Every structure is written in C-alpha cells, then in structure tokens.
Amino acid sequence: MPTDQGPISLGMYISGAYVPSASGRTLEVRNPKNGALVGTVAEGDAADIETAVKAAEAAFPVWSAMTGAERGDIMHRAAAILKARLPEIVGIEVDQIGRPLREMTAQLSRLPEWFSYFGAVARTHEDTVPPFGTGYLNYTRRVPLGVVGHVTPWNHPLLILTKKVAPSMAAGNTMVVKPSELAPITPLLLGEVFREAGVPDGVYNVVPGFGGTAGLALTSHPRIKKIDLTGGTETGKAVAAIAGKNLTKVAAELGGKASVVVFEDTDVERAVSATLFASFIAAGQTCVQGARLLVHRSIHDRVVARLVERTKNIRIGDPKNMATLMGPLVSARQREITERYVAIGLAEGATLAVGGKRPEGAQYEGGFFHEPTIFTNVTNDMRIAQEEIFGPVVCVIPFDTEEEAIAIANGTEFGLAMSVWTRDITRAHRVAHRMQAGIVWINDHHRIDPASPWGGFKMSGIGRENGLVAFEEYTQIQNVIVNLSDAPFDWYAEDGTVKRYS
C-alpha cells in the first residue's frame, strides 16, 4: 500500500481485521516535508481500547497454550514476510516522520532480526530446577502475563514497537498497541504481516489515538497486566502513577541527554565523524542523541573547527532523496521547541557556532526543516546542556581531566546512553564503568541488537528492552514443589517425632 499510489486509509486493527472506531472519527497523517496527506486512520478512544482488550483476552488462551516452538515458528515466518515488505514499509516511514530514506532503509532492515531472535528464545528458553532438599522435586515455570499494553512514540515508529512486540509475543502474551497519532500507519500494517505469518486473530491489536484518550484508557485499564511505554520522562512518571493504581507492571524507556566523551588520543577526524553520527541522525530526534560533546581541551578547538565545517555540509532536503542527509523535524511543534532552545542557549551566553535557524529556500517553506546546530562556550549548568531538546542541537563542553569528564557526563538527571572515545583500552573500560547510564558505547554510538539489553538509569526509565531480560520481564514465575514421598504425614499426630515445617 505505498503512498505514491495515493493517501492510505486504514481502520483500527482488532481481531485480525481493520475496523472503524466506535465514534467514527479519523486522524490525518501529514508528511512533515510539505504537509501532504499521507493517509487517514481511525481515531480510537476508551470504547475502542475496551474492544481491543476483549479481543486480546479472547486470543490469550489460544496463543499462550502454544508451545514455545510453535510460537517461534510463526515468528520466524513473520520475520521473512516483514523482510519482503520492507521497501513498502520504509517508504511509508519516511513519509510519516521525515527521516531520510538512507537512514530508514538501514534501520528497518534490522527489524526481522528481532522476530528471529525472540522466536528462537521462545523455542529454547529453559525453566529451572532449584535445589530444595531430599524427597522433593522443585521447579519453576515462566508463564505469560496476559494482555499487555504498548504505548509507542513517533520517532522510531516500527523499531521501538518491534522491541516491545517481539519479546511479549514470544513469551505468550497478547497485546493492545497505542501508537503515536503522528505515525500510526506502519504499526497498523504490522498486523497484516502477523496475520499472513499465522498469528491468531486478536493476539496483536492496534488502536491509534491521542494520549489523553486512547493512551489514558490503555494505561489505566484494570485488566492490562503490563504497560510498556517509550516517551518523555514526565509522561513516564504520569503513566507509572496511573498504572500503579491497578498494580500493573510498568516498563518505561524515557528521556535522555547523552554525552559523547572524546579523549585527547582520539583522531580529530574520527571525533568529528562520531559526533555527526551521534548527534544528527534522525535530526536529533532520538533518546540516545549525542546532545553533549565533551571533548578534551587539548583538541577542543580543532574538533570544533572541523565539526562546524562538516556540519555546514550536511545536505538538508527531501527525505525521499537517497542523497539527503537530514530531513525535516516531525512537526511544527517539534521545530518550535528546537527554536525556543536555540533562543535559550543564546540568552544563557552560549556561542552559536553554526546553524540555529531554518534553512533558506523555496524547497523548505512547506516543511518543518531546521539546520543542524552547534553551541560552544557551554557550561554544564545551562538549560541547553541539561534539558532534552529532541532536535538537531549539540552542546560542546571542554574538559581537562578524566575525573572532570566523568563528573560532567554524569551531571544530568538522565542516564540512558553515553559513548566514550579513546584508544586507551584501560581508560575506556574504567570510564565506562563509572558512567551512570544503562548503555555505554566505546568508540561507537547508536548501535543496538535484539540480544543486547536496552534501557536507562535515573530519570531515563525502568525496565529493559531486548535480550533474555526483556523476555523474562514479560513473564511471571510459578514455582511448583512436588513431594516425592508416599509416606503419611500428620503434623498434629502426637507421636513424639520432629516434623519438617518448611
């Protein structure tokens, strides 16, 4: 259903079919490069969330009763089908959020790996037999939670959703998804992939809508067993409080303000390339954006000069053009936030080294474009160094010693990700171990794998995506204790013997 054949029209995806919302309302999805209509989808609310939950509850006995091997086979088929549909899906992702085609092609090509990996986990995951003592068999079972809810953002519509769906599906849960109203199309199309792969109807349900209606209904629903959210920190706090009233489990991947820490033994060209990659992928609209460049003072001036030069050469334009290096921001609101923080940085006394405005030219007038921006003369207490902007803005902060670099890097409320750049292997590990972040890259940034746990410290969230830990967090443990003896046991018999109580 490619967008070059005209706007898409989709309902909610419930019980294996597209259906209208109870209200009949729809949402428009607009292309951020020019405002063109990408498509319309049904706008769900509390009544539709209830319908989706009931569908997921009806499917749960079927899906959870399958063996891990059966679920794994279906997920491997889903991986193959998704791979075949990627060209279509990539194009829609580009149109929804404005990320360049070269980025989305590279990112989405990885998605089948999640279903392959977690399909293998479903097939091979082993329960345990803890020691208990003579005469007993003691074992544990990992059993699915039930119906779970996924609340996903617009910046990586299908990647972030996949990180939630794959482990929850592998573990035997059924689900209701509330995607962002800005990018709901590809989450809906994923339902077609699952249906073709043989996922039973009702296992995967999608209700597009707004956070204050559909999102609130899902996160407050008393029969949802877990909410997995990716979003801003304040939203995460609110959702955790709402879900807590029902003792619903919560996982939340929230905000970030990642530091790229460059030591003096790093080649200047490598440092600059690293910063560009860390900072301007997705026009900075990612939780692990390298928003803070911490660079040793001895190479600071050379790095900044070259960084400014390279930043000026980033090609801004039509994201459907494979030569484009940066597309628009996702919305007028996101550009306004970026512009507001540029003004804040100037008011705080930082130096605008490059960027800081909308690009000039008729080709940019219909979209939400903003130049990649570098601030120098930044101190760690400035708002632009502390608050998540979610735009193409980077703050450069010099340091003199390893201790100072660690203190500055850890000196925010966030702790999602950081990267350390050095050729000194002992320093690399030493510094990484002191970083207050859930993810630390050494001489790299943005890398991810379905087997590698992903999540933050501090105000960057709770819980983990990816890896065995994610699979297990979508289960609960049942402990079964078996008495192997046929000998009679009477606690209250007055026979003078010492009896085992525990």
Short mmCIF file of C-alpha atoms in Angstrom, two decimals:
data_model
loop_
_atom_site.label_atom_id
_atom_site.label_comp_id
_atom_site.label_asym_id
_atom_site.label_seq_id
_atom_site.Cartn_x
_atom_site.Cartn_y
_atom_site.Cartn_z
CA MET A 1 0.00 0.00 0.00
CA PRO A 2 2.70 2.56 -0.97
CA THR A 3 1.95 6.25 -0.58
CA ASP A 4 2.83 7.05 -4.20
CA GLN A 5 -0.49 5.40 -5.12
CA GLY A 6 -2.40 7.97 -3.10
CA PRO A 7 -3.25 8.52 0.56
CA ILE A 8 -3.71 5.44 2.71
CA SER A 9 -6.97 4.79 4.57
CA LEU A 10 -6.95 2.33 7.46
CA GLY A 11 -9.16 1.44 10.39
CA MET A 12 -8.05 0.21 13.75
CA TYR A 13 -6.57 -3.29 13.69
CA ILE A 14 -8.58 -5.54 16.02
CA SER A 15 -9.04 -9.33 15.88
CA GLY A 16 -7.16 -9.59 12.60
CA ALA A 17 -9.17 -7.00 10.67
CA TYR A 18 -9.36 -3.26 10.05
CA VAL A 19 -12.43 -1.79 11.74
CA PRO A 20 -13.75 1.76 12.22
CA SER A 21 -13.65 3.41 15.60
CA ALA A 22 -16.80 3.48 17.72
CA SER A 23 -17.02 7.24 17.25
CA GLY A 24 -16.34 7.13 13.53
CA ARG A 25 -13.61 9.76 13.92
CA THR A 26 -10.39 9.60 11.92
CA LEU A 27 -6.87 11.02 12.18
CA GLU A 28 -4.94 12.60 9.36
CA VAL A 29 -1.26 11.74 8.96
CA ARG A 30 0.67 14.54 7.25
CA ASN A 31 4.11 14.48 5.61
CA PRO A 32 6.41 16.81 7.56
CA LYS A 33 8.37 17.77 4.44
CA ASN A 34 5.41 19.50 2.77
CA GLY A 35 2.18 18.89 4.67
CA ALA A 36 0.84 16.46 2.07
CA LEU A 37 -1.70 13.91 3.26
CA VAL A 38 -0.05 10.54 3.80
CA GLY A 39 -3.23 8.87 4.99
CA THR A 40 -6.11 8.70 7.41
CA VAL A 41 -6.62 6.16 10.18
CA ALA A 42 -9.43 5.50 12.62
CA GLU A 43 -9.14 7.52 15.83
CA GLY A 44 -9.80 5.31 18.82
CA ASP A 45 -10.80 6.20 22.37
CA ALA A 46 -11.73 4.40 25.59
CA ALA A 47 -14.52 2.36 23.98
CA ASP A 48 -12.14 1.08 21.31
CA ILE A 49 -9.46 0.23 23.85
CA GLU A 50 -12.05 -1.89 25.69
CA THR A 51 -12.95 -3.66 22.44
CA ALA A 52 -9.26 -4.34 21.75
CA VAL A 53 -8.64 -5.62 25.27
CA LYS A 54 -11.54 -8.04 24.95
CA ALA A 55 -10.17 -9.28 21.63
CA ALA A 56 -6.75 -9.81 23.21
CA GLU A 57 -8.32 -11.62 26.17
CA ALA A 58 -10.18 -13.96 23.81
CA ALA A 59 -6.97 -14.76 21.95
CA PHE A 60 -4.83 -15.27 25.04
CA PRO A 61 -5.86 -18.90 25.79
CA VAL A 62 -5.02 -19.88 22.21
CA TRP A 63 -1.67 -18.11 21.92
CA SER A 64 -0.43 -18.90 25.44
CA ALA A 65 -1.30 -22.59 25.04
CA MET A 66 1.01 -22.96 22.06
CA THR A 67 4.43 -24.38 22.71
CA GLY A 68 7.39 -22.08 22.51
CA ALA A 69 8.46 -23.94 19.38
CA GLU A 70 5.10 -23.26 17.71
CA ARG A 71 5.24 -19.56 18.55
CA GLY A 72 8.86 -19.49 17.40
CA ASP A 73 7.97 -20.95 14.00
CA ILE A 74 5.28 -18.31 13.48
CA MET A 75 7.65 -15.52 14.48
CA HIS A 76 10.27 -16.76 12.04
CA ARG A 77 7.65 -16.65 9.29
CA ALA A 78 6.78 -13.10 10.38
CA ALA A 79 10.46 -12.15 10.05
CA ALA A 80 10.56 -13.40 6.47
CA ILE A 81 7.30 -11.69 5.50
CA LEU A 82 8.39 -8.42 7.10
CA LYS A 83 11.68 -8.56 5.19
CA ALA A 84 9.81 -8.95 1.91
CA ARG A 85 7.57 -5.96 2.66
CA LEU A 86 10.35 -3.64 3.83
CA PRO A 87 10.58 -1.49 0.66
CA GLU A 88 6.93 -0.51 1.03
CA ILE A 89 7.17 -0.01 4.78
CA VAL A 90 10.36 2.05 4.57
CA GLY A 91 8.69 4.46 2.17
CA ILE A 92 5.75 4.95 4.50
CA GLU A 93 8.01 5.51 7.49
CA VAL A 94 9.86 8.22 5.56
CA ASP A 95 6.57 9.90 4.64
CA GLN A 96 5.23 9.73 8.21
CA ILE A 97 8.17 11.21 10.09
CA GLY A 98 10.51 12.77 7.53
CA ARG A 99 13.64 10.79 8.26
CA PRO A 100 15.91 10.36 5.22
CA LEU A 101 15.49 7.27 3.11
CA ARG A 102 19.11 6.24 3.67
CA GLU A 103 18.51 6.18 7.44
CA MET A 104 15.19 4.39 7.38
CA THR A 105 16.42 1.78 4.92
CA ALA A 106 19.36 0.98 7.19
CA GLN A 107 17.29 0.97 10.37
CA LEU A 108 14.30 -1.05 9.23
CA SER A 109 16.46 -3.66 7.52
CA ARG A 110 17.32 -4.81 11.04
CA LEU A 111 13.74 -5.38 12.21
CA PRO A 112 13.32 -9.01 11.07
CA GLU A 113 16.19 -9.89 13.40
CA TRP A 114 14.00 -9.15 16.44
CA PHE A 115 11.38 -11.67 15.41
CA SER A 116 14.02 -14.25 14.51
CA TYR A 117 15.87 -13.77 17.80
CA PHE A 118 12.82 -13.85 20.05
CA GLY A 119 11.34 -16.70 18.05
CA ALA A 120 14.49 -18.64 18.92
CA VAL A 121 14.14 -17.58 22.57
CA ALA A 122 10.56 -18.84 22.63
CA ARG A 123 11.75 -22.21 21.31
CA THR A 124 14.79 -22.64 23.54
CA HIS A 125 14.13 -20.84 26.82
CA GLU A 126 14.54 -23.25 29.74
CA ASP A 127 12.86 -23.28 33.11
CA THR A 128 14.83 -24.02 36.28
CA VAL A 129 15.04 -26.79 38.88
CA PRO A 130 16.30 -25.11 42.07
CA PRO A 131 17.62 -27.33 44.89
CA PHE A 132 15.07 -27.95 47.61
CA GLY A 133 16.15 -30.93 49.67
CA THR A 134 15.80 -34.70 49.75
CA GLY A 135 12.45 -36.11 48.73
CA TYR A 136 11.26 -33.14 46.70
CA LEU A 137 11.24 -32.03 43.10
CA ASN A 138 11.26 -28.23 42.84
CA TYR A 139 10.88 -26.46 39.53
CA THR A 140 9.88 -23.08 38.13
CA ARG A 141 7.80 -22.15 35.12
CA ARG A 142 7.84 -18.89 33.19
CA VAL A 143 4.22 -18.16 32.27
CA PRO A 144 2.91 -15.20 30.26
CA LEU A 145 1.38 -12.21 31.99
CA GLY A 146 -1.79 -11.99 29.90
CA VAL A 147 -2.85 -8.91 27.94
CA VAL A 148 -0.16 -6.22 27.80
CA GLY A 149 -0.22 -2.65 26.51
CA HIS A 150 2.38 -0.93 24.34
CA VAL A 151 2.50 2.86 24.08
CA THR A 152 4.91 3.87 21.35
CA PRO A 153 6.32 7.17 20.02
CA TRP A 154 6.65 8.75 16.60
CA ASN A 155 10.43 8.97 16.25
CA HIS A 156 11.09 5.26 15.53
CA PRO A 157 7.53 4.04 14.85
CA LEU A 158 8.29 0.45 13.90
CA LEU A 159 11.66 -0.14 15.56
CA ILE A 160 10.51 0.79 19.05
CA LEU A 161 7.25 -1.09 18.59
CA THR A 162 9.15 -4.18 17.44
CA LYS A 163 11.38 -4.05 20.52
CA LYS A 164 8.23 -4.41 22.62
CA VAL A 165 6.12 -6.72 20.50
CA ALA A 166 8.74 -9.40 19.80
CA PRO A 167 9.54 -10.38 23.42
CA SER A 168 5.95 -10.05 24.62
CA MET A 169 4.70 -12.19 21.74
CA ALA A 170 7.44 -14.78 22.23
CA ALA A 171 6.52 -15.11 25.90
CA GLY A 172 2.90 -15.92 25.02
CA ASN A 173 1.17 -12.62 25.76
CA THR A 174 -1.45 -10.88 23.67
CA MET A 175 -1.38 -7.11 23.26
CA VAL A 176 -3.00 -3.78 22.58
CA VAL A 177 -0.84 -1.12 20.92
CA LYS A 178 -1.43 2.64 21.12
CA PRO A 179 0.93 4.19 18.54
CA SER A 180 1.65 7.88 18.22
CA GLU A 181 -1.02 9.83 16.40
CA LEU A 182 1.78 11.24 14.21
CA ALA A 183 2.95 7.85 12.91
CA PRO A 184 0.29 5.13 13.25
CA ILE A 185 0.35 3.64 9.75
CA THR A 186 3.25 1.19 9.92
CA PRO A 187 2.17 -0.20 13.32
CA LEU A 188 -1.18 -0.97 11.72
CA LEU A 189 0.46 -2.63 8.70
CA LEU A 190 2.45 -4.88 11.02
CA GLY A 191 -0.84 -6.60 11.78
CA GLU A 192 -1.01 -7.74 8.15
CA VAL A 193 2.45 -9.27 8.50
CA PHE A 194 1.37 -11.21 11.58
CA ARG A 195 -1.87 -12.40 10.03
CA GLU A 196 -0.03 -13.76 7.00
CA ALA A 197 2.51 -15.45 9.29
CA GLY A 198 -0.22 -17.29 11.18
CA VAL A 199 -0.51 -15.25 14.37
CA PRO A 200 -4.03 -15.92 15.67
CA ASP A 201 -6.53 -13.08 15.36
CA GLY A 202 -6.63 -10.95 18.49
CA VAL A 203 -3.04 -11.53 19.57
CA TYR A 204 -1.98 -8.17 18.09
CA ASN A 205 -4.36 -5.20 18.20
CA VAL A 206 -3.71 -1.54 17.35
CA VAL A 207 -5.81 1.45 18.43
CA PRO A 208 -4.50 4.77 17.06
CA GLY A 209 -5.49 7.82 19.06
CA PHE A 210 -4.34 10.56 21.35
CA GLY A 211 -2.55 10.18 24.67
CA GLY A 212 -5.30 11.85 26.68
CA THR A 213 -7.98 9.50 25.38
CA ALA A 214 -6.79 6.16 23.97
CA GLY A 215 -3.48 6.32 25.83
CA LEU A 216 -5.11 7.09 29.15
CA ALA A 217 -7.70 4.34 28.66
CA LEU A 218 -4.99 1.78 27.96
CA THR A 219 -2.61 2.74 30.77
CA SER A 220 -5.43 2.88 33.34
CA HIS A 221 -7.18 -0.29 32.21
CA PRO A 222 -7.62 -2.65 35.18
CA ARG A 223 -7.18 -5.84 33.12
CA ILE A 224 -3.90 -4.87 31.44
CA LYS A 225 -1.05 -6.79 33.09
CA LYS A 226 1.86 -4.65 31.91
CA ILE A 227 2.36 -1.28 30.26
CA ASP A 228 5.50 -0.79 28.18
CA LEU A 229 5.98 2.86 27.26
CA THR A 230 8.55 4.83 25.31
CA GLY A 231 8.21 8.58 25.65
CA GLY A 232 9.21 11.63 27.63
CA THR A 233 10.17 11.43 31.29
CA GLU A 234 7.17 13.43 32.53
CA THR A 235 4.82 11.19 30.55
CA GLY A 236 6.54 8.14 32.02
CA LYS A 237 6.03 9.41 35.56
CA ALA A 238 2.35 10.05 34.91
CA VAL A 239 1.80 6.62 33.32
CA ALA A 240 3.61 4.84 36.17
CA ALA A 241 1.37 6.60 38.69
CA ILE A 242 -1.78 5.74 36.75
CA ALA A 243 -0.82 2.09 36.22
CA GLY A 244 0.26 1.76 39.84
CA LYS A 245 -3.32 2.15 41.00
CA ASN A 246 -4.01 -1.24 39.40
CA LEU A 247 -0.64 -2.73 40.40
CA THR A 248 0.09 -3.00 36.69
CA LYS A 249 3.71 -3.67 35.85
CA VAL A 250 5.41 -0.80 34.05
CA ALA A 251 8.47 -0.63 31.82
CA ALA A 252 9.44 2.79 30.52
CA GLU A 253 12.19 3.95 28.18
CA LEU A 254 12.20 7.71 28.70
CA GLY A 255 14.25 10.82 28.03
CA GLY A 256 17.98 11.18 27.56
CA LYS A 257 20.79 13.69 27.23
CA ALA A 258 23.65 11.52 26.07
CA SER A 259 27.25 12.67 26.24
CA VAL A 260 29.86 11.84 23.61
CA VAL A 261 33.12 11.87 25.60
CA VAL A 262 36.19 12.37 23.40
CA PHE A 263 39.65 11.99 24.94
CA GLU A 264 42.80 13.59 23.58
CA ASP A 265 44.15 10.43 21.93
CA THR A 266 41.20 10.28 19.53
CA ASP A 267 41.92 11.34 15.97
CA VAL A 268 40.18 14.65 15.20
CA GLU A 269 38.52 13.36 12.04
CA ARG A 270 37.22 10.33 13.90
CA ALA A 271 35.92 12.52 16.72
CA VAL A 272 34.07 14.75 14.27
CA SER A 273 32.57 11.83 12.35
CA ALA A 274 31.50 10.27 15.64
CA THR A 275 29.78 13.46 16.75
CA LEU A 276 27.95 13.94 13.47
CA PHE A 277 26.65 10.37 13.61
CA ALA A 278 25.72 10.52 17.29
CA SER A 279 24.10 13.93 17.10
CA PHE A 280 22.33 14.40 13.80
CA ILE A 281 20.88 11.01 12.91
CA ALA A 282 17.07 11.42 12.89
CA ALA A 283 17.66 15.20 13.06
CA GLY A 284 18.47 14.66 16.74
CA GLN A 285 15.02 13.23 17.43
CA THR A 286 16.15 10.19 19.37
CA CYS A 287 16.52 9.46 23.09
CA VAL A 288 20.18 8.49 22.68
CA GLN A 289 21.14 11.52 20.60
CA GLY A 290 24.69 12.68 21.36
CA ALA A 291 23.37 16.02 22.54
CA ARG A 292 26.52 16.84 24.53
CA LEU A 293 30.03 16.68 23.07
CA LEU A 294 32.56 16.54 25.90
CA VAL A 295 35.98 17.00 24.31
CA HIS A 296 39.43 17.26 25.87
CA ARG A 297 40.63 20.85 25.89
CA SER A 298 43.85 19.99 24.05
CA ILE A 299 41.91 19.08 20.89
CA HIS A 300 38.79 21.16 21.53
CA ASP A 301 39.48 23.97 19.06
CA ARG A 302 40.49 21.64 16.23
CA VAL A 303 37.46 19.42 16.78
CA VAL A 304 35.08 22.38 16.86
CA ALA A 305 36.53 23.96 13.72
CA ARG A 306 36.23 20.75 11.75
CA LEU A 307 32.82 19.93 13.24
CA VAL A 308 31.45 23.30 12.16
CA GLU A 309 32.86 22.80 8.68
CA ARG A 310 31.34 19.31 8.33
CA THR A 311 28.00 20.42 9.81
CA LYS A 312 27.66 23.15 7.17
CA ASN A 313 27.92 20.44 4.51
CA ILE A 314 25.06 18.28 5.79
CA ARG A 315 22.57 18.15 2.92
CA ILE A 316 19.08 19.11 4.08
CA GLY A 317 16.22 18.27 1.76
CA ASP A 318 13.63 15.82 0.54
CA PRO A 319 13.92 12.71 2.72
CA LYS A 320 12.88 10.52 -0.22
CA ASN A 321 16.11 11.50 -2.00
CA MET A 322 18.85 9.00 -1.18
CA ALA A 323 21.42 11.83 -1.19
CA THR A 324 19.62 13.74 1.57
CA LEU A 325 21.42 13.63 4.92
CA MET A 326 18.82 15.43 7.07
CA GLY A 327 15.09 15.75 6.58
CA PRO A 328 12.53 17.88 8.42
CA LEU A 329 11.57 17.64 12.05
CA VAL A 330 8.40 15.67 12.57
CA SER A 331 6.04 18.57 13.33
CA ALA A 332 5.68 22.32 13.73
CA ARG A 333 5.68 21.79 17.49
CA GLN A 334 8.99 19.96 17.43
CA ARG A 335 10.58 22.71 15.37
CA GLU A 336 9.18 25.37 17.70
CA ILE A 337 10.75 23.56 20.67
CA THR A 338 14.09 23.48 18.88
CA GLU A 339 13.89 27.17 18.04
CA ARG A 340 12.95 28.00 21.61
CA TYR A 341 16.03 26.21 22.92
CA VAL A 342 18.26 27.98 20.42
CA ALA A 343 16.97 31.25 21.87
CA ILE A 344 17.53 29.95 25.40
CA GLY A 345 21.12 29.00 24.57
CA LEU A 346 21.86 32.46 23.20
CA ALA A 347 20.28 34.08 26.26
CA GLU A 348 22.40 31.89 28.54
CA GLY A 349 25.55 33.15 26.87
CA ALA A 350 26.48 30.17 24.73
CA THR A 351 28.06 30.81 21.34
CA LEU A 352 26.14 29.75 18.24
CA ALA A 353 28.91 28.23 16.12
CA VAL A 354 26.73 27.06 13.23
CA GLY A 355 23.06 26.62 12.36
CA GLY A 356 20.39 27.84 14.71
CA LYS A 357 17.76 28.72 12.10
CA ARG A 358 15.52 27.42 9.36
CA PRO A 359 17.25 26.76 6.05
CA GLU A 360 16.55 29.28 3.32
CA GLY A 361 14.98 28.36 0.02
CA ALA A 362 11.59 27.72 -1.53
CA GLN A 363 12.06 23.95 -1.21
CA TYR A 364 11.96 24.23 2.59
CA GLU A 365 8.97 26.52 3.02
CA GLY A 366 6.28 23.87 3.24
CA GLY A 367 8.04 21.66 5.78
CA PHE A 368 9.43 21.70 9.30
CA PHE A 369 13.12 21.99 8.45
CA HIS A 370 15.82 23.27 10.83
CA GLU A 371 19.55 23.49 10.34
CA PRO A 372 21.89 21.27 12.38
CA THR A 373 23.14 23.45 15.21
CA ILE A 374 26.32 23.58 17.30
CA PHE A 375 26.72 25.61 20.51
CA THR A 376 30.15 26.26 22.05
CA ASN A 377 31.14 28.02 25.29
CA VAL A 378 28.56 25.90 27.04
CA THR A 379 28.67 25.15 30.75
CA ASN A 380 27.05 22.11 32.31
CA ASP A 381 24.51 24.15 34.29
CA MET A 382 22.93 25.71 31.20
CA ARG A 383 19.45 24.58 30.27
CA ILE A 384 20.59 23.64 26.76
CA ALA A 385 23.10 21.25 28.39
CA GLN A 386 20.60 19.76 30.83
CA GLU A 387 17.18 19.57 29.19
CA GLU A 388 16.20 17.22 26.40
CA ILE A 389 15.59 19.21 23.21
CA PHE A 390 14.85 16.36 20.78
CA GLY A 391 16.17 18.31 17.84
CA PRO A 392 19.44 18.83 15.91
CA VAL A 393 21.20 20.82 18.63
CA VAL A 394 24.59 19.88 20.13
CA CYS A 395 26.39 21.49 23.07
CA VAL A 396 30.20 21.37 23.15
CA ILE A 397 31.79 21.34 26.62
CA PRO A 398 35.58 21.12 27.15
CA PHE A 399 37.22 19.10 29.94
CA ASP A 400 40.76 18.79 31.28
CA THR A 401 40.86 15.53 33.24
CA GLU A 402 39.23 12.13 33.23
CA GLU A 403 37.56 12.88 36.56
CA GLU A 404 36.10 16.10 35.20
CA ALA A 405 34.79 14.32 32.09
CA ILE A 406 33.04 11.70 34.21
CA ALA A 407 31.54 14.33 36.51
CA ILE A 408 30.17 16.37 33.60
CA ALA A 409 28.84 13.31 31.78
CA ASN A 410 27.05 12.10 34.90
CA GLY A 411 25.89 15.60 35.78
CA THR A 412 22.35 15.35 34.40
CA GLU A 413 19.14 13.75 35.63
CA PHE A 414 19.22 11.36 32.68
CA GLY A 415 21.11 8.11 32.26
CA LEU A 416 20.07 6.33 29.09
CA ALA A 417 23.23 6.22 26.97
CA MET A 418 26.73 7.63 26.55
CA SER A 419 29.74 6.97 24.36
CA VAL A 420 33.45 7.04 25.20
CA TRP A 421 36.08 7.68 22.53
CA THR A 422 39.69 6.77 23.25
CA ARG A 423 42.44 4.42 22.07
CA ASP A 424 43.43 3.64 25.66
CA ILE A 425 41.66 0.36 26.40
CA THR A 426 42.09 0.54 30.17
CA ARG A 427 40.74 4.07 30.32
CA ALA A 428 37.86 3.12 28.04
CA HIS A 429 36.62 0.42 30.41
CA ARG A 430 37.43 2.40 33.53
CA VAL A 431 35.39 5.36 32.36
CA ALA A 432 32.56 3.18 31.02
CA HIS A 433 32.20 1.51 34.41
CA ARG A 434 31.72 4.88 36.08
CA MET A 435 29.13 6.15 33.63
CA GLN A 436 25.66 6.37 35.15
CA ALA A 437 23.94 5.09 32.05
CA GLY A 438 22.23 1.91 31.01
CA ILE A 439 24.05 1.80 27.66
CA VAL A 440 27.69 2.76 27.12
CA TRP A 441 29.37 2.50 23.74
CA ILE A 442 33.14 2.53 23.42
CA ASN A 443 34.30 4.06 20.13
CA ASP A 444 30.80 3.87 18.70
CA HIS A 445 27.26 5.20 19.13
CA HIS A 446 23.63 4.27 18.32
CA ARG A 447 24.38 0.54 17.98
CA ILE A 448 21.69 -1.93 19.01
CA ASP A 449 20.98 -5.65 18.79
CA PRO A 450 17.95 -7.74 19.78
CA ALA A 451 20.14 -9.76 22.19
CA SER A 452 21.59 -6.69 23.92
CA PRO A 453 19.61 -5.16 26.85
CA TRP A 454 18.45 -1.60 26.26
CA GLY A 455 17.26 0.84 28.90
CA GLY A 456 18.26 3.63 31.24
CA PHE A 457 19.34 4.65 34.70
CA LYS A 458 17.96 7.56 36.74
CA MET A 459 15.18 9.54 35.02
CA SER A 460 15.71 7.68 31.75
CA GLY A 461 13.42 4.87 32.71
CA ILE A 462 12.78 1.49 34.30
CA GLY A 463 12.95 -2.00 32.85
CA ARG A 464 14.78 -3.22 29.77
CA GLU A 465 14.06 -3.95 26.14
CA ASN A 466 15.95 -6.62 24.17
CA GLY A 467 17.70 -9.74 25.38
CA LEU A 468 16.60 -12.52 27.69
CA VAL A 469 15.81 -9.97 30.38
CA ALA A 470 13.06 -8.48 28.19
CA PHE A 471 11.56 -11.90 27.52
CA GLU A 472 11.55 -12.71 31.22
CA GLU A 473 10.01 -9.35 32.13
CA TYR A 474 7.02 -10.37 30.01
CA THR A 475 6.53 -13.45 32.17
CA GLN A 476 5.80 -14.28 35.78
CA ILE A 477 7.39 -17.14 37.68
CA GLN A 478 5.37 -20.02 39.01
CA ASN A 479 7.15 -22.28 41.49
CA VAL A 480 5.95 -25.91 41.67
CA ILE A 481 7.10 -28.01 44.66
CA VAL A 482 6.45 -31.75 44.48
CA ASN A 483 6.65 -34.10 47.45
CA LEU A 484 8.02 -37.37 46.05
CA SER A 485 7.31 -39.41 49.16
CA ASP A 486 4.24 -41.61 49.73
CA ALA A 487 4.91 -41.70 53.47
CA PRO A 488 1.98 -40.43 55.56
CA PHE A 489 2.39 -37.01 57.13
CA ASP A 490 0.36 -35.78 60.08
CA TRP A 491 1.58 -32.56 61.65
CA TYR A 492 -0.79 -32.95 64.59
CA ALA A 493 -0.01 -36.59 65.36
CA GLU A 494 1.29 -36.91 68.94
CA ASP A 495 3.97 -39.45 68.11
CA GLY A 496 6.98 -37.66 69.55
CA THR A 497 8.74 -37.21 66.20
CA VAL A 498 10.26 -33.96 64.93
CA LYS A 499 8.45 -32.90 61.78
CA ARG A 500 9.51 -30.73 58.91
CA TYR A 501 7.51 -27.49 58.74
CA SER A 502 9.29 -25.58 55.99
#
